[in-house]
Amino acid sequence: MILVGFMGAGKSTVGRLLARRLGRCFVETDAMITTREGRSIPEIFEVRGEPYFRKLEAEALDALTDKRDHVVATGGGFPCEPGVMDRLLELGTVVWLAADFEAAYARANRIGGRPMLAGRSVEDAAALYRVRQDVYRRAHLALDTTRMTVDAVVARIVRHLRDRERREGPAAASSDASRAPLDQPAGVGEREDPKGG
Ligand code: S3P
């Protein structure tokens, strides 16, 4: 299963916990790239530029074929290159963690190390966020996580995978090999209980 969403949406945090709950391996496309290159993401952008980074992402996509049983957290721009979202939708269940722009932007800046935000105005970052929504919304499941706890997000995804297993049989769900019926046909409609504290 594959997590997509804007920088700061919580893909790594959710992915790590989800993998633990499901007893699956967790992998991040950014980590696949930094391990291979021996450089941090900001260094890759600085030294080689964004097009080179996108080329490395395309190579990471090819490597995901062997990781269908993993929980995969993708970088925010990963599904946005032409044809990539189609491939992800075939590889497994794709879940969009859709936080409000303000929440995601604040979180990404707080953590830092985001070359796509460095030197960009808030308006430009918001424009990037808007453009990317059209790609992310193609995910099998869309969760507006802005007011959800990490636990609630993980529980919701586990429920989605279990429902799918019930509908399509354990083989389909354990390999995530085929496409799940849409929970959310378009956009983000789903909200779990607001964060209790
Ligand atoms: C990027 C997002 C980053 C990382 C790189 C580019 C993007 O991942 O892949 O800095 O284009 O949005 P996160 O979404 O984990 O921040």
Coordinates of C-alpha atoms and ligand atoms in Angstrom, one line a residue:
M1 CA 0.0 0.0 0.0
I2 CA 1.2 3.4 -1.0
L3 CA 0.8 6.8 0.8
V4 CA 0.8 10.0 -1.3
G5 CA 0.2 13.6 -0.3
F6 CA 1.8 17.0 0.0
M7 CA 5.0 17.7 2.0
G8 CA 4.1 17.8 5.7
A9 CA 0.9 15.7 5.4
G10 CA 2.4 13.1 7.7
K11 CA 3.1 10.3 5.2
S12 CA 6.3 9.1 7.1
T13 CA 4.7 9.2 10.5
V14 CA 1.5 7.4 9.4
G15 CA 3.5 4.9 7.2
R16 CA 5.8 3.9 10.0
L17 CA 3.0 3.2 12.5
L18 CA 0.8 1.6 9.8
A19 CA 3.6 -0.8 8.8
R20 CA 4.0 -1.8 12.5
R21 CA 0.3 -2.4 12.8
L22 CA 0.1 -4.5 9.7
G23 CA 3.4 -6.4 10.3
R24 CA 4.8 -5.2 7.0
C25 CA 8.1 -3.5 6.0
F26 CA 8.1 0.3 5.7
V27 CA 10.0 2.1 3.0
E28 CA 10.2 5.7 1.9
T29 CA 11.1 6.6 -1.7
D30 CA 13.2 9.5 -0.3
A31 CA 15.2 7.1 1.8
M32 CA 15.7 4.8 -1.2
I33 CA 17.1 7.8 -3.1
T34 CA 19.4 9.1 -0.3
T35 CA 20.8 5.7 0.4
R36 CA 21.6 5.2 -3.3
E37 CA 23.1 8.6 -3.8
G38 CA 24.9 8.9 -0.4
R39 CA 23.5 12.4 -0.2
S40 CA 20.6 14.1 1.6
I41 CA 17.6 15.3 -0.4
P42 CA 18.6 19.0 -0.1
E43 CA 22.1 18.2 -1.3
I44 CA 20.8 16.3 -4.3
F45 CA 18.7 19.3 -5.3
E46 CA 21.6 21.7 -4.7
V47 CA 24.3 19.7 -6.5
R48 CA 22.3 18.0 -9.3
G49 CA 19.0 19.9 -9.5
E50 CA 15.4 18.9 -9.5
P51 CA 15.3 17.1 -12.9
Y52 CA 18.0 14.7 -11.7
F53 CA 16.0 14.1 -8.5
R54 CA 12.9 13.3 -10.5
K55 CA 15.0 10.8 -12.5
L56 CA 16.0 9.1 -9.3
E57 CA 12.3 9.0 -8.3
A58 CA 11.5 7.3 -11.6
E59 CA 14.1 4.6 -10.8
A60 CA 12.7 4.2 -7.3
L61 CA 9.3 3.7 -8.9
D62 CA 10.7 0.7 -10.9
A63 CA 12.1 -0.7 -7.7
L64 CA 8.6 -0.5 -6.0
T65 CA 7.5 -3.5 -8.2
D66 CA 9.3 -5.7 -5.7
K67 CA 7.8 -4.0 -2.7
R68 CA 4.1 -4.6 -3.2
D69 CA 3.7 -6.1 0.3
H70 CA 5.4 -3.0 1.9
V71 CA 4.0 0.1 3.2
V72 CA 5.5 2.8 1.0
A73 CA 5.6 6.6 1.8
T74 CA 6.3 8.6 -1.4
G75 CA 7.8 12.1 -1.6
G76 CA 5.2 14.8 -2.2
G77 CA 6.1 15.2 -5.9
F78 CA 6.6 11.5 -6.6
P79 CA 3.1 10.7 -8.1
C80 CA 3.0 14.0 -10.0
E81 CA 5.3 13.1 -12.9
P82 CA 3.4 11.9 -16.0
G83 CA 2.2 8.3 -15.8
V84 CA 3.4 7.7 -12.3
M85 CA 0.0 7.8 -10.6
D86 CA -1.3 5.2 -13.0
R87 CA 1.6 2.9 -12.1
L88 CA 1.0 3.4 -8.4
L89 CA -2.7 2.6 -8.7
E90 CA -1.7 -0.7 -10.3
L91 CA 0.9 -1.5 -7.7
G92 CA -1.3 -1.4 -4.7
T93 CA -3.9 0.5 -2.6
V94 CA -3.0 4.2 -2.8
V95 CA -4.1 6.4 0.1
W96 CA -3.9 10.2 -0.1
L97 CA -3.2 11.9 3.2
A98 CA -4.8 15.3 2.5
A99 CA -4.0 17.9 5.1
D100 CA -5.0 21.5 4.7
F101 CA -2.4 23.6 3.0
E102 CA -1.7 25.7 6.1
A103 CA -1.2 22.6 8.3
A104 CA 1.0 20.8 5.8
Y105 CA 3.0 23.9 5.0
A106 CA 3.6 24.7 8.7
R107 CA 4.6 21.2 9.5
A108 CA 7.0 20.8 6.5
N109 CA 8.7 24.1 7.4
R110 CA 9.0 23.2 11.0
I111 CA 10.7 19.9 10.1
G112 CA 12.8 21.6 7.3
G113 CA 14.9 19.9 4.6
R114 CA 12.3 20.7 1.9
P115 CA 14.1 22.2 -1.1
M116 CA 10.8 22.6 -3.0
L117 CA 9.7 25.1 -0.3
A118 CA 13.1 26.8 0.1
G119 CA 13.0 30.2 -1.7
R120 CA 9.3 29.8 -2.6
S121 CA 6.8 32.3 -1.4
V122 CA 3.8 31.0 0.5
E123 CA 1.7 31.9 -2.6
D124 CA 3.9 29.8 -4.8
A125 CA 3.8 26.9 -2.4
A126 CA 0.0 27.1 -2.2
A127 CA -0.2 27.1 -6.0
L128 CA 2.0 23.9 -6.1
Y129 CA -0.3 22.4 -3.5
R130 CA -3.4 23.2 -5.6
V131 CA -1.9 21.8 -8.8
R132 CA -1.0 18.6 -7.1
Q133 CA -4.4 18.0 -5.7
D134 CA -5.6 16.9 -9.1
V135 CA -3.1 14.0 -9.1
Y136 CA -3.5 13.0 -5.4
R137 CA -7.3 12.9 -5.7
R138 CA -7.1 9.9 -8.0
A139 CA -6.0 7.7 -4.9
H140 CA -8.2 4.8 -3.9
L141 CA -8.8 6.4 -0.5
A142 CA -8.6 10.0 0.5
L143 CA -8.4 11.1 4.1
D144 CA -8.6 14.6 5.3
T145 CA -6.1 14.2 8.2
T146 CA -6.1 17.8 9.3
R147 CA -8.1 17.1 12.4
M148 CA -7.3 13.4 12.8
T149 CA -4.8 11.8 15.2
V150 CA -2.1 9.6 13.7
D151 CA -3.8 6.6 15.4
A152 CA -7.2 7.5 13.8
V153 CA -5.6 7.8 10.4
V154 CA -3.9 4.4 10.8
A155 CA -7.1 2.7 12.1
R156 CA -9.0 4.1 9.1
I157 CA -6.5 2.8 6.6
V158 CA -6.4 -0.6 8.3
R159 CA -10.2 -0.7 8.1
H160 CA -10.1 0.1 4.4
L161 CA -7.6 -2.7 3.7
R162 CA -9.6 -5.2 5.8
D163 CA -12.9 -4.2 4.0
R164 CA -11.1 -4.8 0.7
E165 CA -9.8 -8.1 1.9
R166 CA -13.4 -9.1 2.8
R167 CA -14.7 -8.0 -0.6
E168 CA -11.9 -9.5 -2.7
G169 CA -10.3 -12.2 -0.7
P170 CA -7.1 -12.2 1.4
A171 CA -4.8 -12.8 -1.6
A172 CA -5.8 -9.5 -3.1
A173 CA -5.3 -7.5 0.1
S174 CA -2.1 -9.1 1.2
S175 CA -0.4 -8.4 -2.1
D176 CA -2.3 -5.2 -2.9
A177 CA -1.9 -6.3 -6.4
S178 CA -5.2 -5.2 -7.8
R179 CA -7.1 -2.0 -7.6
A180 CA -9.5 -1.6 -4.7
P181 CA -13.0 -0.1 -5.4
L182 CA -13.1 3.6 -4.6
D183 CA -14.0 4.7 -1.1
Q184 CA -13.8 8.2 -2.3
P185 CA -14.5 8.6 -6.0
A186 CA -13.2 12.2 -6.2
G187 CA -11.9 14.7 -3.8
V188 CA -11.7 14.5 -0.1
G189 CA -15.0 13.9 1.5
E190 CA -14.0 11.8 4.4
R191 CA -13.5 13.1 7.9
E192 CA -13.0 11.0 11.0
D193 CA -13.8 12.1 14.5
P194 CA -12.2 15.4 15.2
K195 CA -9.1 15.2 17.2
G196 CA -10.1 14.9 20.8
G197 CA -6.9 16.6 22.1
Ligands
S3P1 C1 9.2 16.8 -2.6 C2 8.9 16.3 -1.4 C3 9.8 15.7 -0.4 C4 11.0 15.2 -1.2 C5 11.6 16.2 -2.0 C6 10.6 16.8 -3.1 C7 8.2 17.5 -3.4 O1 9.2 14.6 0.3 O2 10.7 14.1 -2.0 O3 12.1 17.3 -1.2 O4 8.4 17.7 -4.6 O5 7.1 17.7 -2.9 P1 8.1 14.9 1.5 O6 6.7 14.9 0.8 O7 8.3 13.7 2.4 O8 8.4 16.2 2.1

